[in-house]
């Protein structure tokens, strides 16, 4: 049974929503415009985008933990290059920080001041971790339930995809349509048992 939300939980989730809206803006953003965290936010997992946030929330549900009740916000930054802004805005407020990122983006997190023990790295990225954990057959079963398997079969016949491994095709397919990464970040993570969750997702939640 899900525990009823408290006022502090609402403050944390409200901050998450505000940050997500801020990062979604198309106009130029400034670090100074980032909303100050409420006192209820004592920790934050900084993630590159909405798909990472969706996966972390799904992993938390699988593990039976509630980040908001622990004062931990999961914050999509709109790209790894924004991590310096977030660290600069949140660290002075005493918020404990941990990063979750793709292997190729880890350098941005280190240069922002996070140590290796404060960064959980997906290799090569979140989708790669989920595909490896599930295997192609289980991923295709999720696509079928969502009505996307036919689209994937058509995608497989495109000239650029012929002859590629199924996992490589799936990896590319997940990123071809706006919103698909976020949807399947949540669904594929939810498909995993607790012991199957990729280590970066488990570690990012455990650290805070």
Short mmCIF file of C-alpha atoms in Angstrom, two decimals:
data_model
loop_
_atom_site.label_atom_id
_atom_site.label_comp_id
_atom_site.label_asym_id
_atom_site.label_seq_id
_atom_site.Cartn_x
_atom_site.Cartn_y
_atom_site.Cartn_z
CA UNK A 1 0.00 0.00 0.00
CA UNK A 2 1.29 3.48 -0.84
CA UNK A 3 1.80 5.72 2.18
CA UNK A 4 -0.34 8.90 2.11
CA UNK A 5 1.55 11.99 0.97
CA UNK A 6 2.64 14.41 3.68
CA UNK A 7 3.17 18.15 3.40
CA UNK A 8 6.92 17.60 3.09
CA UNK A 9 6.38 15.01 0.35
CA UNK A 10 4.21 17.52 -1.50
CA UNK A 11 6.95 20.13 -1.20
CA UNK A 12 9.53 17.77 -2.69
CA UNK A 13 7.33 16.64 -5.58
CA UNK A 14 6.25 20.24 -6.19
CA UNK A 15 9.91 21.22 -6.49
CA UNK A 16 10.46 18.35 -8.93
CA UNK A 17 7.59 19.57 -11.10
CA UNK A 18 8.82 23.16 -10.99
CA UNK A 19 12.33 22.13 -12.04
CA UNK A 20 10.98 19.90 -14.82
CA UNK A 21 8.93 22.83 -16.15
CA UNK A 22 11.96 25.13 -15.94
CA UNK A 23 14.21 22.75 -17.86
CA UNK A 24 11.52 22.24 -20.52
CA UNK A 25 11.48 25.91 -21.47
CA UNK A 26 12.82 26.60 -24.93
CA UNK A 27 14.09 30.09 -24.22
CA UNK A 28 17.55 30.65 -22.78
CA UNK A 29 17.71 29.67 -19.10
CA UNK A 30 19.87 31.20 -16.42
CA UNK A 31 21.05 29.47 -13.26
CA UNK A 32 19.76 32.41 -11.25
CA UNK A 33 16.23 31.59 -12.44
CA UNK A 34 16.31 28.11 -10.90
CA UNK A 35 13.81 28.02 -8.05
CA UNK A 36 15.40 27.70 -4.61
CA UNK A 37 14.61 24.34 -3.01
CA UNK A 38 12.17 24.20 -0.11
CA UNK A 39 13.53 23.14 3.27
CA UNK A 40 11.99 19.68 2.77
CA UNK A 41 14.50 18.95 -0.03
CA UNK A 42 17.64 17.64 1.66
CA UNK A 43 19.02 15.63 -1.27
CA UNK A 44 18.73 15.48 -5.04
CA UNK A 45 19.58 13.06 -7.80
CA UNK A 46 20.60 15.08 -10.85
CA UNK A 47 19.70 13.32 -14.10
CA UNK A 48 20.11 14.31 -17.72
CA UNK A 49 16.49 14.10 -18.84
CA UNK A 50 12.92 12.98 -18.34
CA UNK A 51 13.60 9.35 -19.29
CA UNK A 52 16.19 9.01 -16.51
CA UNK A 53 13.80 10.56 -14.00
CA UNK A 54 11.00 8.22 -15.08
CA UNK A 55 13.29 5.20 -14.73
CA UNK A 56 14.44 6.25 -11.26
CA UNK A 57 10.86 6.74 -10.06
CA UNK A 58 9.95 3.29 -11.41
CA UNK A 59 13.02 1.74 -9.76
CA UNK A 60 12.10 3.37 -6.45
CA UNK A 61 8.62 1.87 -6.67
CA UNK A 62 10.07 -1.57 -7.40
CA UNK A 63 12.42 -1.27 -4.42
CA UNK A 64 9.62 -0.06 -2.16
CA UNK A 65 11.31 3.25 -1.35
CA UNK A 66 9.85 6.73 -1.53
CA UNK A 67 12.50 9.36 -2.35
CA UNK A 68 10.16 12.26 -1.59
CA UNK A 69 9.49 11.00 1.93
CA UNK A 70 13.26 10.96 2.49
CA UNK A 71 13.57 14.52 1.23
CA UNK A 72 15.16 13.45 -2.05
CA UNK A 73 14.12 15.10 -5.31
CA UNK A 74 14.82 13.54 -8.71
CA UNK A 75 15.66 16.42 -11.02
CA UNK A 76 15.88 16.25 -14.83
CA UNK A 77 18.27 18.98 -15.95
CA UNK A 78 17.54 19.18 -19.66
CA UNK A 79 20.97 17.85 -20.57
CA UNK A 80 24.27 17.03 -18.89
CA UNK A 81 25.77 20.43 -19.69
CA UNK A 82 23.37 22.03 -17.20
CA UNK A 83 24.84 20.14 -14.24
CA UNK A 84 27.16 23.01 -13.28
CA UNK A 85 24.11 25.28 -12.94
CA UNK A 86 22.35 22.81 -10.68
CA UNK A 87 25.34 22.11 -8.49
CA UNK A 88 25.97 25.84 -8.17
CA UNK A 89 22.36 26.50 -7.19
CA UNK A 90 21.74 23.54 -4.87
CA UNK A 91 25.03 22.78 -3.14
CA UNK A 92 25.19 26.15 -1.31
CA UNK A 93 21.73 25.36 0.10
CA UNK A 94 23.13 22.28 1.81
CA UNK A 95 21.38 19.83 -0.54
CA UNK A 96 23.27 16.55 -0.85
CA UNK A 97 23.81 15.77 -4.53
CA UNK A 98 24.24 12.63 -6.59
CA UNK A 99 24.35 12.34 -10.36
CA UNK A 100 23.04 9.71 -12.76
CA UNK A 101 24.39 10.01 -16.28
CA UNK A 102 25.45 8.29 -19.49
CA UNK A 103 29.05 7.18 -19.76
CA UNK A 104 29.85 9.82 -22.36
CA UNK A 105 28.55 12.64 -20.15
CA UNK A 106 30.28 11.76 -16.88
CA UNK A 107 32.97 14.39 -17.49
CA UNK A 108 30.42 17.20 -17.17
CA UNK A 109 29.45 15.93 -13.72
CA UNK A 110 33.05 15.65 -12.58
CA UNK A 111 33.90 19.12 -13.81
CA UNK A 112 30.87 20.43 -11.90
CA UNK A 113 32.52 19.21 -8.70
CA UNK A 114 30.92 15.80 -8.12
CA UNK A 115 33.30 13.04 -7.12
CA UNK A 116 33.28 9.57 -8.64
CA UNK A 117 31.44 8.27 -5.57
CA UNK A 118 28.74 10.87 -6.24
CA UNK A 119 28.06 9.78 -9.82
CA UNK A 120 26.27 6.65 -11.03
CA UNK A 121 27.24 5.98 -14.64
CA UNK A 122 25.07 4.11 -17.15
CA UNK A 123 27.14 2.24 -19.76
CA UNK A 124 26.78 3.32 -22.43
CA UNK A 125 23.48 4.94 -21.41
CA UNK A 126 20.21 4.22 -19.62
CA UNK A 127 18.66 2.45 -22.60
CA UNK A 128 21.72 0.23 -22.92
CA UNK A 129 21.49 -0.73 -19.25
CA UNK A 130 17.78 -1.59 -19.54
CA UNK A 131 18.21 -3.56 -22.75
CA UNK A 132 21.04 -5.55 -21.21
CA UNK A 133 19.01 -6.26 -18.06
CA UNK A 134 15.86 -7.35 -19.90
CA UNK A 135 17.08 -8.91 -23.14
CA UNK A 136 15.46 -8.27 -26.50
CA UNK A 137 12.57 -10.73 -26.11
CA UNK A 138 11.29 -9.13 -22.92
CA UNK A 139 11.66 -5.66 -24.42
CA UNK A 140 9.68 -6.72 -27.49
CA UNK A 141 6.97 -8.08 -25.19
CA UNK A 142 6.65 -4.63 -23.59
CA UNK A 143 6.49 -3.05 -27.06
CA UNK A 144 3.72 -5.49 -27.98
CA UNK A 145 1.67 -4.55 -24.92
CA UNK A 146 2.00 -0.89 -25.87
CA UNK A 147 1.00 -1.54 -29.47
CA UNK A 148 4.44 -0.52 -30.77
CA UNK A 149 5.77 -3.87 -31.91
CA UNK A 150 4.42 -3.40 -35.44
CA UNK A 151 6.17 -0.04 -35.66
CA UNK A 152 9.38 -1.67 -34.50
CA UNK A 153 9.09 -4.43 -37.12
CA UNK A 154 8.70 -1.76 -39.82
CA UNK A 155 11.68 0.10 -38.37
CA UNK A 156 13.79 -3.07 -38.56
CA UNK A 157 13.29 -3.21 -42.32
CA UNK A 158 14.68 0.26 -42.92
CA UNK A 159 17.92 0.09 -44.95
CA UNK A 160 19.99 1.58 -42.15
CA UNK A 161 18.77 -1.08 -39.70
CA UNK A 162 19.09 -4.23 -41.79
CA UNK A 163 21.80 -6.54 -40.58
CA UNK A 164 22.13 -4.87 -37.18
CA UNK A 165 21.73 -6.76 -33.93
CA UNK A 166 18.22 -6.62 -32.48
CA UNK A 167 19.45 -4.89 -29.34
CA UNK A 168 21.08 -2.18 -31.47
CA UNK A 169 17.84 -1.77 -33.41
CA UNK A 170 15.84 -1.52 -30.20
CA UNK A 171 18.26 1.02 -28.79
CA UNK A 172 17.84 3.24 -31.84
CA UNK A 173 14.07 2.74 -31.98
CA UNK A 174 13.61 3.96 -28.41
CA UNK A 175 15.07 7.33 -29.37
CA UNK A 176 13.27 7.96 -32.66
CA UNK A 177 10.10 9.68 -31.41
CA UNK A 178 9.63 12.46 -28.88
CA UNK A 179 8.44 11.07 -25.56
CA UNK A 180 9.30 7.47 -26.37
CA UNK A 181 12.44 7.41 -24.22
CA UNK A 182 10.51 8.69 -21.22
CA UNK A 183 7.65 6.23 -21.70
CA UNK A 184 9.90 3.22 -22.08
CA UNK A 185 12.34 4.40 -19.43
CA UNK A 186 9.47 3.92 -17.01
CA UNK A 187 7.93 0.81 -18.55
CA UNK A 188 11.13 -1.14 -19.07
CA UNK A 189 12.37 -0.36 -15.58
CA UNK A 190 9.04 -1.42 -14.09
CA UNK A 191 9.38 -4.74 -15.92
CA UNK A 192 12.44 -5.64 -13.86
CA UNK A 193 12.46 -7.35 -10.48
CA UNK A 194 14.39 -5.60 -7.72
CA UNK A 195 17.42 -7.85 -8.12
CA UNK A 196 17.47 -7.23 -11.88
CA UNK A 197 17.62 -3.44 -11.72
CA UNK A 198 20.78 -2.01 -13.27
CA UNK A 199 23.36 -1.07 -10.65
CA UNK A 200 23.42 2.65 -11.57
CA UNK A 201 19.71 3.00 -10.79
CA UNK A 202 20.02 1.11 -7.50
CA UNK A 203 23.12 3.02 -6.47
CA UNK A 204 21.69 6.46 -7.29
CA UNK A 205 18.74 5.78 -4.98
CA UNK A 206 20.82 4.11 -2.26
CA UNK A 207 23.36 6.92 -2.03
CA UNK A 208 20.75 9.45 -0.92
#
